[in-house]
């Protein structure tokens, strides 16, 4: 994804290409994008960025070199040409400077330059350089991952030993692919069977633990309140769901009175599940408003094929700022008849989204249950806007970590709400998130979302977009669409002159200004 129009920047911003490599090199430290990478040797940090498919890796290196050795000619040459020869010349110069200035950090940067630049070895030409980087990776792995989590250690271990095995495996690797890319691919294949065996063992343990829990629950069902709750399950109408169950004693508890007050109508109550609408009608409605995003519309609605009630698997919509991602997510829910609960990720943390414990004076249930209570349906849609901007501090729990329990079918059907202190059935809640970039998101979050890339419209889409924009503006004014005439030829030309494509938000502002000017002229006449 391009970084020149991000976080609300002007649509007309256009940085000079000469500054892109160094001045906007993403950061002077490759650990900035992920808290887990801080404290790792630089070589391992770049290896992890390669594993995650991060953008602008070379630009990050160029920025780091420029910070330590400003205006180094070898660095400028690599930034401009991006050739292998320029990269290796830069690495050699950094080694020379490291020895001359007694600065070991420059050796780590030199090996990082070789790491991202060397091709897959097919001859002896670069064998010694490959061997040098391989030794550095193994040494860094032995010293630098003592306090890292198991998933990170596994990724880096596979990469390091995949790199070491490259010279012996060139016959089974893709040609014309960098050594780093093939190292990541080869490392995974070397551990593939061990990963499958570990997953099978985890599934076995989970099944055994689940069986033990079921036995314990069956033995504990002795009270009259629980018997009444179980009897009520048999009377649930079709396409309804009891999300929260509390006994009469718990409902009358003084500790829960303030929490339950506004929620009592959705506790111990069978709530309806919104039925799936005719998909062709939903598709036509969305295509009227988003004619440039047909592929995303079909990708999202494909989840509802064959379903009697609406539920989307977790969906992550990636796209540039202003493309209309958040509005599309909202309209997707509305067209399907769902209530929408919007959460701004930049303002939320795990304690807020996941619910706060009843011992706190500000205790409240999780956002998903609040969405259910507000919409009075069991399958609302929770929209998590700009998920990449969620706070990375863990004082109150990261939003990313909290979300995992809501996105997994194994856990969302019995989510332990900390305020109500009972298990909630949130299995029918849909989660849609938007993001400008995938880079900041940890891999566990990306693995649990289906990812769709939301395009920006072009000038060719203007005629198709205008009716939907005018209809939306009329709806915001509380007017019937028929009371707002379409733009005339002069007005269309004015819009086309000032909107060459791109941000739908900018197009809305232009049309809104024209309609406002039209109203002013009408009042004068």
Coordinates of C-alpha atoms in Angstrom, one line a residue:
X1 CA 0.0 0.0 0.0
X2 CA 1.3 3.5 -0.8
X3 CA 2.4 5.6 2.2
X4 CA 2.0 9.0 0.6
X5 CA -1.7 9.5 1.5
X6 CA -2.2 8.1 4.9
X7 CA -4.0 9.0 8.1
X8 CA -6.0 11.8 6.6
X9 CA -3.3 13.4 4.6
X10 CA -4.3 15.7 1.7
X11 CA -5.3 13.9 -1.5
X12 CA -3.1 16.1 -3.5
X13 CA 0.1 15.4 -1.5
X14 CA 2.9 14.1 -3.8
X15 CA 6.4 13.7 -2.3
X16 CA 9.4 14.0 -4.7
X17 CA 10.7 10.6 -5.6
X18 CA 14.2 11.6 -4.5
X19 CA 13.0 12.0 -0.9
X20 CA 11.0 8.7 -0.8
X21 CA 13.9 6.4 -0.1
X22 CA 15.5 8.3 2.9
X23 CA 13.2 11.1 4.1
X24 CA 10.1 8.9 4.2
X25 CA 11.9 5.5 4.8
X26 CA 9.1 4.3 7.2
X27 CA 11.3 4.9 10.3
X28 CA 14.9 4.9 11.4
X29 CA 14.3 1.7 13.4
X30 CA 12.9 -1.5 11.8
X31 CA 11.4 -2.5 15.2
X32 CA 8.9 0.4 15.2
X33 CA 6.2 -1.6 13.4
X34 CA 5.9 -4.4 16.0
X35 CA 6.4 -4.2 19.8
X36 CA 7.6 -7.9 19.8
X37 CA 10.6 -7.0 17.6
X38 CA 12.1 -4.5 20.1
X39 CA 15.2 -6.0 21.8
X40 CA 15.9 -8.4 18.9
X41 CA 19.2 -8.0 16.9
X42 CA 18.7 -5.9 13.8
X43 CA 19.3 -8.8 11.4
X44 CA 16.4 -10.8 13.0
X45 CA 14.1 -7.8 12.9
X46 CA 14.6 -7.5 9.2
X47 CA 14.2 -11.3 8.8
X48 CA 10.8 -11.0 10.6
X49 CA 9.7 -8.1 8.4
X50 CA 10.5 -10.3 5.3
X51 CA 8.5 -13.2 6.8
X52 CA 5.5 -11.0 7.3
X53 CA 5.7 -9.5 3.8
X54 CA 6.2 -6.0 5.1
X55 CA 6.3 -3.0 2.7
X56 CA 9.3 -0.7 2.1
X57 CA 11.9 -2.9 3.7
X58 CA 14.7 -1.5 1.6
X59 CA 13.5 2.0 2.5
X60 CA 13.8 1.2 6.2
X61 CA 17.4 0.1 5.7
X62 CA 18.2 3.2 3.7
X63 CA 16.8 5.4 6.4
X64 CA 18.8 3.6 9.1
X65 CA 22.0 4.0 7.2
X66 CA 21.3 7.7 6.5
X67 CA 20.7 8.3 10.2
X68 CA 24.0 6.7 11.2
X69 CA 26.1 7.8 8.2
X70 CA 24.4 10.9 6.7
X71 CA 24.7 11.4 3.0
X72 CA 26.9 8.4 2.5
X73 CA 27.4 8.2 -1.3
X74 CA 27.1 4.4 -1.4
X75 CA 23.7 4.7 0.4
X76 CA 22.5 7.3 -2.1
X77 CA 23.7 5.1 -5.0
X78 CA 21.7 2.1 -3.6
X79 CA 18.6 4.3 -2.9
X80 CA 18.6 5.5 -6.5
X81 CA 19.6 2.4 -8.5
X82 CA 18.5 -0.5 -6.2
X83 CA 21.0 -2.8 -7.9
X84 CA 22.7 -5.8 -6.3
X85 CA 26.1 -4.3 -7.1
X86 CA 25.2 -1.0 -5.3
X87 CA 23.8 -2.9 -2.3
X88 CA 27.0 -5.1 -1.9
X89 CA 29.2 -2.0 -2.4
X90 CA 27.2 -0.3 0.4
X91 CA 27.6 -3.4 2.7
X92 CA 31.4 -3.5 2.1
X93 CA 31.7 0.3 2.9
X94 CA 29.7 -0.2 6.1
X95 CA 32.1 -3.0 7.1
X96 CA 35.0 -0.7 6.4
X97 CA 33.5 2.1 8.5
X98 CA 32.7 -0.4 11.3
X99 CA 36.3 -1.3 11.6
X100 CA 37.6 2.2 11.2
X101 CA 35.3 3.8 13.7
X102 CA 34.9 0.7 16.0
X103 CA 31.1 0.8 15.6
X104 CA 29.8 -2.9 15.6
X105 CA 26.3 -1.7 14.8
X106 CA 27.4 -0.9 11.3
X107 CA 28.3 -4.6 10.7
X108 CA 24.7 -5.6 11.7
X109 CA 23.4 -3.1 9.1
X110 CA 25.8 -4.4 6.5
X111 CA 24.6 -7.9 7.0
X112 CA 21.0 -6.7 6.9
X113 CA 21.7 -5.0 3.5
X114 CA 23.1 -8.4 2.2
X115 CA 20.1 -10.2 3.7
X116 CA 17.5 -8.2 1.7
X117 CA 19.6 -8.0 -1.5
X118 CA 21.3 -11.3 -2.2
X119 CA 19.8 -13.6 -4.8
X120 CA 19.2 -17.3 -4.3
X121 CA 22.6 -18.9 -4.7
X122 CA 22.9 -20.8 -8.0
X123 CA 26.7 -20.6 -8.4
X124 CA 29.7 -20.1 -6.2
X125 CA 29.8 -16.3 -7.0
X126 CA 28.1 -15.2 -3.7
X127 CA 28.6 -18.3 -1.7
X128 CA 30.9 -16.7 1.0
X129 CA 28.4 -13.8 1.4
X130 CA 25.5 -16.2 1.8
X131 CA 27.6 -18.1 4.4
X132 CA 28.5 -15.0 6.3
X133 CA 24.8 -13.9 6.6
X134 CA 23.8 -17.5 7.6
X135 CA 26.4 -17.5 10.4
X136 CA 25.2 -14.1 11.6
X137 CA 21.6 -15.3 11.6
X138 CA 22.3 -18.4 13.6
X139 CA 24.4 -16.5 16.1
X140 CA 21.7 -13.8 16.5
X141 CA 19.1 -16.5 16.9
X142 CA 21.0 -18.2 19.7
X143 CA 21.6 -14.9 21.6
X144 CA 18.6 -12.7 20.7
X145 CA 15.4 -14.7 21.2
X146 CA 15.6 -15.7 24.8
X147 CA 12.7 -13.5 25.8
X148 CA 10.6 -13.7 22.6
X149 CA 7.3 -15.6 22.3
X150 CA 7.2 -19.0 20.8
X151 CA 5.5 -18.0 17.6
X152 CA 8.2 -15.4 16.9
X153 CA 11.0 -17.9 17.8
X154 CA 9.5 -20.4 15.4
X155 CA 9.3 -18.0 12.5
X156 CA 12.9 -16.8 13.0
X157 CA 14.3 -20.3 13.5
X158 CA 12.7 -21.5 10.3
X159 CA 14.0 -18.5 8.4
X160 CA 17.6 -18.9 9.7
X161 CA 17.9 -22.6 9.0
X162 CA 16.1 -22.2 5.7
X163 CA 18.7 -19.6 4.7
X164 CA 21.5 -22.1 5.7
X165 CA 19.9 -24.8 3.5
X166 CA 19.6 -22.6 0.4
X167 CA 22.8 -23.8 -1.4
X168 CA 21.7 -27.4 -1.2
X169 CA 18.1 -26.9 -2.3
X170 CA 18.3 -24.5 -5.3
X171 CA 16.9 -27.3 -7.6
X172 CA 13.5 -27.2 -5.8
X173 CA 13.3 -23.5 -5.3
X174 CA 11.7 -20.9 -7.6
X175 CA 14.2 -19.1 -9.9
X176 CA 14.7 -15.4 -10.0
X177 CA 13.5 -15.0 -6.4
X178 CA 15.5 -13.4 -3.7
X179 CA 17.4 -15.6 -1.2
X180 CA 15.4 -14.1 1.7
X181 CA 12.0 -15.0 0.1
X182 CA 13.2 -18.6 -0.6
X183 CA 14.7 -18.9 2.9
X184 CA 11.3 -18.2 4.4
X185 CA 9.6 -20.7 2.1
X186 CA 12.2 -23.4 2.6
X187 CA 12.2 -22.9 6.4
X188 CA 8.5 -23.5 6.6
X189 CA 8.8 -26.6 4.5
X190 CA 11.5 -28.0 6.7
X191 CA 9.2 -27.7 9.7
X192 CA 5.9 -28.6 8.0
X193 CA 5.5 -32.1 9.4
X194 CA 6.4 -31.0 12.9
X195 CA 3.8 -28.2 12.7
X196 CA 1.1 -30.6 11.6
X197 CA 2.0 -33.0 14.5
X198 CA 2.0 -30.2 17.0
X199 CA -1.4 -29.0 15.8
X200 CA -2.8 -32.5 16.1
X201 CA -1.5 -32.7 19.7
X202 CA -3.1 -29.4 20.6
X203 CA -6.4 -30.4 19.1
X204 CA -6.3 -33.7 21.1
X205 CA -5.6 -31.8 24.3
X206 CA -8.4 -29.3 23.6
X207 CA -10.9 -32.1 23.0
X208 CA -9.9 -33.8 26.3
X209 CA -10.1 -30.5 28.2
X210 CA -13.5 -29.8 26.6
X211 CA -14.8 -33.3 27.6
X212 CA -13.6 -32.7 31.2
X213 CA -15.4 -29.4 31.3
X214 CA -18.6 -30.9 29.9
X215 CA -18.5 -33.6 32.6
X216 CA -18.0 -31.0 35.3
X217 CA -20.8 -28.8 34.0
X218 CA -23.2 -31.8 33.9
X219 CA -22.3 -32.7 37.5
X220 CA -22.9 -29.0 38.7
X221 CA -26.4 -28.7 37.3
X222 CA -28.3 -29.2 40.5
X223 CA -30.2 -26.0 41.3
X224 CA -33.8 -25.2 40.4
X225 CA -32.7 -22.0 38.5
X226 CA -30.4 -24.0 36.2
X227 CA -33.2 -26.6 35.6
X228 CA -35.5 -23.7 34.6
X229 CA -32.9 -22.3 32.3
X230 CA -32.4 -25.7 30.6
X231 CA -36.1 -26.1 30.2
X232 CA -36.3 -22.7 28.5
X233 CA -33.8 -23.8 25.9
X234 CA -36.4 -26.3 24.6
X235 CA -38.9 -23.5 23.9
X236 CA -36.6 -21.3 21.8
X237 CA -38.3 -20.5 18.5
X238 CA -36.6 -21.2 15.3
X239 CA -34.0 -18.6 14.2
X240 CA -33.8 -17.2 17.7
X241 CA -31.0 -17.4 20.2
X242 CA -30.6 -16.9 24.0
X243 CA -27.4 -15.0 24.3
X244 CA -27.2 -14.5 28.1
X245 CA -28.6 -16.6 30.9
X246 CA -28.7 -15.6 34.5
X247 CA -30.6 -17.2 37.4
X248 CA -33.3 -15.3 39.3
X249 CA -30.9 -14.9 42.2
X250 CA -28.3 -13.3 40.0
X251 CA -30.8 -11.0 38.4
X252 CA -31.8 -9.7 41.9
X253 CA -28.2 -9.4 43.1
X254 CA -27.3 -5.8 44.3
X255 CA -23.9 -6.1 42.6
X256 CA -25.5 -6.6 39.2
X257 CA -28.5 -4.2 39.5
X258 CA -26.8 -1.2 37.9
X259 CA -25.3 -3.4 35.2
X260 CA -28.4 -5.4 34.3
X261 CA -30.8 -2.4 34.4
X262 CA -30.7 -1.4 30.7
X263 CA -29.9 -5.0 29.6
X264 CA -32.6 -7.0 31.4
X265 CA -34.8 -7.2 28.3
X266 CA -32.1 -9.2 26.4
X267 CA -31.1 -11.5 29.3
X268 CA -32.8 -14.9 29.5
X269 CA -34.6 -13.9 26.3
X270 CA -34.7 -15.6 22.9
X271 CA -33.6 -12.9 20.5
X272 CA -34.3 -13.0 16.8
X273 CA -31.7 -13.7 14.1
X274 CA -32.0 -11.5 11.1
X275 CA -32.9 -13.7 8.1
X276 CA -30.7 -13.5 5.0
X277 CA -32.2 -11.1 2.4
X278 CA -32.5 -11.9 -1.3
X279 CA -28.8 -11.7 -2.3
X280 CA -29.4 -10.3 -5.7
X281 CA -31.3 -7.4 -4.2
X282 CA -28.5 -6.7 -1.6
X283 CA -25.9 -6.9 -4.4
X284 CA -27.8 -4.4 -6.6
X285 CA -28.2 -2.0 -3.7
X286 CA -24.5 -2.1 -2.9
X287 CA -23.5 -1.9 -6.6
X288 CA -25.6 1.3 -6.9
X289 CA -23.6 3.0 -4.2
X290 CA -20.2 1.3 -4.8
X291 CA -20.0 0.5 -8.5
X292 CA -16.2 0.4 -8.4
X293 CA -16.1 -2.3 -5.7
X294 CA -17.9 -5.2 -7.4
X295 CA -15.3 -7.7 -6.4
X296 CA -15.4 -6.8 -2.7
X297 CA -19.2 -6.9 -2.8
X298 CA -19.3 -10.4 -4.2
X299 CA -16.5 -11.5 -1.8
X300 CA -18.5 -10.3 1.2
X301 CA -21.9 -11.6 0.1
X302 CA -20.5 -15.0 -0.8
X303 CA -20.5 -15.8 2.9
X304 CA -24.4 -15.7 2.9
X305 CA -24.9 -18.2 0.1
X306 CA -27.0 -21.0 1.5
X307 CA -27.5 -19.4 4.9
X308 CA -31.0 -18.8 6.4
X309 CA -29.8 -16.1 8.8
X310 CA -27.1 -13.4 8.3
X311 CA -23.6 -13.9 9.7
X312 CA -20.4 -12.9 8.0
X313 CA -17.1 -14.5 8.9
X314 CA -14.5 -12.0 10.2
X315 CA -13.8 -9.6 7.3
X316 CA -10.9 -7.1 7.1
X317 CA -11.3 -4.4 4.4
X318 CA -7.9 -2.9 3.4
X319 CA -7.7 0.2 1.3
X320 CA -6.5 3.8 1.0
X321 CA -7.9 6.6 3.1
X322 CA -11.1 8.1 1.6
X323 CA -12.0 5.1 -0.6
X324 CA -15.2 4.5 1.4
X325 CA -14.2 1.4 3.4
X326 CA -16.1 2.3 6.6
X327 CA -19.2 3.4 4.8
X328 CA -19.2 0.2 2.7
X329 CA -19.0 -1.9 5.9
X330 CA -21.9 0.1 7.4
X331 CA -24.0 -0.2 4.2
X332 CA -23.3 -3.9 3.9
X333 CA -24.8 -4.4 7.4
X334 CA -27.8 -2.1 6.7
X335 CA -28.6 -3.6 3.3
X336 CA -28.7 -7.0 5.1
X337 CA -30.9 -5.7 7.9
X338 CA -28.3 -5.8 10.6
X339 CA -27.8 -3.3 13.5
X340 CA -24.3 -1.8 13.4
X341 CA -22.1 -1.1 16.4
X342 CA -19.0 1.0 15.5
X343 CA -15.8 0.9 17.6
X344 CA -13.0 3.3 16.9
X345 CA -9.9 1.2 17.4
X346 CA -7.7 4.2 18.2
X347 CA -9.8 4.9 21.2
X348 CA -10.4 1.4 22.4
X349 CA -8.4 -1.2 24.3
X350 CA -8.9 -4.7 25.5
X351 CA -10.5 -3.7 28.8
X352 CA -13.1 -1.5 27.1
X353 CA -14.0 -3.8 24.2
X354 CA -13.9 -7.0 26.1
X355 CA -15.9 -5.7 29.1
X356 CA -14.8 -4.5 32.6
X357 CA -15.0 -6.6 35.7
X358 CA -18.0 -6.0 38.0
X359 CA -15.8 -4.9 40.9
X360 CA -15.1 -1.6 39.0
X361 CA -17.6 1.3 39.5
X362 CA -17.6 1.7 35.7
X363 CA -18.2 -1.9 34.9
X364 CA -20.0 -2.8 31.7
X365 CA -20.3 -5.9 29.4
X366 CA -18.3 -6.4 26.3
X367 CA -19.1 -4.3 23.2
X368 CA -20.5 -7.3 21.3
X369 CA -23.2 -7.8 24.0
X370 CA -23.9 -4.0 24.1
X371 CA -24.4 -4.2 20.3
X372 CA -26.9 -7.1 20.8
X373 CA -28.7 -5.1 23.5
X374 CA -28.9 -2.0 21.4
X375 CA -30.2 -3.7 18.3
X376 CA -32.3 -6.3 20.1
X377 CA -31.1 -9.0 17.7
X378 CA -28.7 -11.8 18.2
X379 CA -26.6 -11.2 15.1
X380 CA -25.6 -7.5 14.9
X381 CA -22.5 -6.4 13.0
X382 CA -19.6 -4.9 15.0
X383 CA -17.5 -2.5 12.9
X384 CA -13.9 -2.0 14.1
X385 CA -12.7 1.1 12.3
X386 CA -9.0 1.7 11.6
X387 CA -7.9 -1.4 13.4
X388 CA -4.2 -0.8 12.6
X389 CA -4.3 2.3 14.9
X390 CA -5.2 0.3 18.1
X391 CA -2.9 1.1 21.0
X392 CA 0.1 -1.2 21.3
X393 CA 0.5 -0.6 25.1
X394 CA -0.6 -3.5 27.2
X395 CA -1.5 -1.6 30.4
X396 CA -5.2 -2.5 30.0
X397 CA -4.8 -5.3 27.4
X398 CA -4.3 -4.7 23.7
X399 CA -7.4 -4.6 21.6
X400 CA -5.8 -7.0 19.1
X401 CA -5.3 -9.7 21.8
X402 CA -8.8 -9.2 23.1
X403 CA -10.3 -9.7 19.7
X404 CA -9.0 -13.2 19.3
X405 CA -11.6 -14.6 21.7
X406 CA -14.4 -13.0 19.7
X407 CA -13.2 -14.1 16.3
X408 CA -12.7 -17.8 17.1
X409 CA -15.8 -20.1 16.8
X410 CA -14.4 -22.2 19.6
X411 CA -14.5 -19.3 22.1
X412 CA -17.1 -16.8 20.9
X413 CA -20.0 -19.3 21.6
X414 CA -19.1 -19.2 25.3
X415 CA -17.4 -15.9 25.9
X416 CA -16.9 -15.3 29.7
X417 CA -18.2 -11.7 30.2
X418 CA -16.3 -10.1 33.1
X419 CA -19.2 -7.8 34.1
X420 CA -22.1 -10.3 34.0
X421 CA -19.7 -13.2 35.0
X422 CA -21.5 -15.6 32.8
X423 CA -20.9 -17.2 29.4
X424 CA -22.4 -15.4 26.5
X425 CA -23.3 -17.0 23.1
X426 CA -21.8 -14.5 20.6
X427 CA -21.4 -17.0 17.9
X428 CA -23.8 -15.1 15.5
X429 CA -22.2 -11.7 15.8
X430 CA -20.4 -10.5 12.6
X431 CA -17.1 -8.6 12.8
X432 CA -15.9 -6.3 10.0
X433 CA -12.7 -4.2 10.4
X434 CA -11.1 -1.6 8.2
X435 CA -7.4 -0.7 7.8
X436 CA -5.2 1.4 5.7
X437 CA -2.3 -1.0 6.1
X438 CA -1.6 -4.6 7.2
X439 CA 1.9 -3.9 8.4
X440 CA 1.1 -3.0 12.1
X441 CA -1.3 -5.9 12.6
X442 CA 0.1 -9.0 14.3
X443 CA -0.1 -12.3 12.4
X444 CA -2.7 -13.9 14.8
X445 CA -5.1 -11.1 13.9
X446 CA -4.4 -11.3 10.1
X447 CA -4.9 -15.1 10.2
X448 CA -8.4 -14.8 11.6
X449 CA -9.7 -12.3 9.1
X450 CA -10.6 -12.8 5.5
X451 CA -8.9 -9.9 3.8
X452 CA -10.4 -7.9 0.9
X453 CA -8.7 -5.0 -0.8
X454 CA -11.1 -2.0 -1.3
X455 CA -10.3 0.0 -4.5
X456 CA -10.5 3.7 -5.1
X457 CA -12.8 4.9 -7.9
X458 CA -11.5 6.5 -11.0
X459 CA -12.8 9.4 -13.1
X460 CA -14.6 6.7 -15.2
X461 CA -16.8 5.9 -12.2
X462 CA -18.1 9.5 -11.8
X463 CA -21.4 9.1 -13.6
X464 CA -22.1 5.9 -11.7
X465 CA -21.2 7.4 -8.3
X466 CA -23.1 10.7 -8.5
X467 CA -26.6 9.3 -8.1
X468 CA -25.6 7.4 -4.9
X469 CA -23.7 10.4 -3.5
X470 CA -26.7 12.7 -4.1
X471 CA -29.1 10.1 -2.6
X472 CA -26.8 9.7 0.5
X473 CA -26.6 13.5 1.0
X474 CA -30.4 13.8 0.6
X475 CA -30.8 11.1 3.3
X476 CA -28.5 13.0 5.6
X477 CA -30.6 16.1 5.1
X478 CA -33.8 14.2 5.8
X479 CA -35.1 14.7 2.3
X480 CA -36.6 12.3 -0.2
X481 CA -34.2 11.6 -3.0
X482 CA -36.8 12.8 -5.5
X483 CA -36.6 16.3 -4.0
X484 CA -32.9 16.7 -5.0
X485 CA -32.7 16.9 -8.9
X486 CA -29.6 15.3 -10.6
X487 CA -26.7 17.6 -11.4
X488 CA -27.0 19.5 -14.7
X489 CA -24.3 19.5 -17.4
X490 CA -22.5 22.5 -16.0
X491 CA -22.5 21.1 -12.5
X492 CA -21.2 17.7 -13.7
X493 CA -18.4 19.5 -15.6
X494 CA -17.5 21.3 -12.4
X495 CA -17.3 18.1 -10.4
X496 CA -15.3 16.4 -13.1
X497 CA -12.8 19.3 -13.2
X498 CA -12.2 19.1 -9.4
X499 CA -12.4 15.4 -8.9
X500 CA -10.1 13.3 -11.1
X501 CA -10.8 10.1 -9.1
X502 CA -9.6 8.8 -5.8
X503 CA -11.2 9.8 -2.5
X504 CA -15.0 9.4 -2.3
X505 CA -14.9 11.6 0.7
X506 CA -13.5 14.4 -1.5
X507 CA -16.2 13.8 -4.1
X508 CA -18.9 14.1 -1.4
X509 CA -17.5 17.4 -0.3
X510 CA -17.5 18.7 -3.9
X511 CA -21.1 17.6 -4.6
X512 CA -22.2 19.0 -1.2
X513 CA -20.7 22.4 -2.0
X514 CA -22.5 22.4 -5.4
X515 CA -25.9 21.5 -3.8
X516 CA -25.3 24.3 -1.2
X517 CA -24.6 26.8 -3.9
X518 CA -27.7 25.6 -5.7
X519 CA -29.8 26.3 -2.6
X520 CA -28.3 29.7 -2.1
X521 CA -29.2 30.7 -5.7
X522 CA -32.7 29.3 -5.3
X523 CA -33.3 31.4 -2.1
X524 CA -32.1 34.6 -3.9
X525 CA -34.5 34.0 -6.8

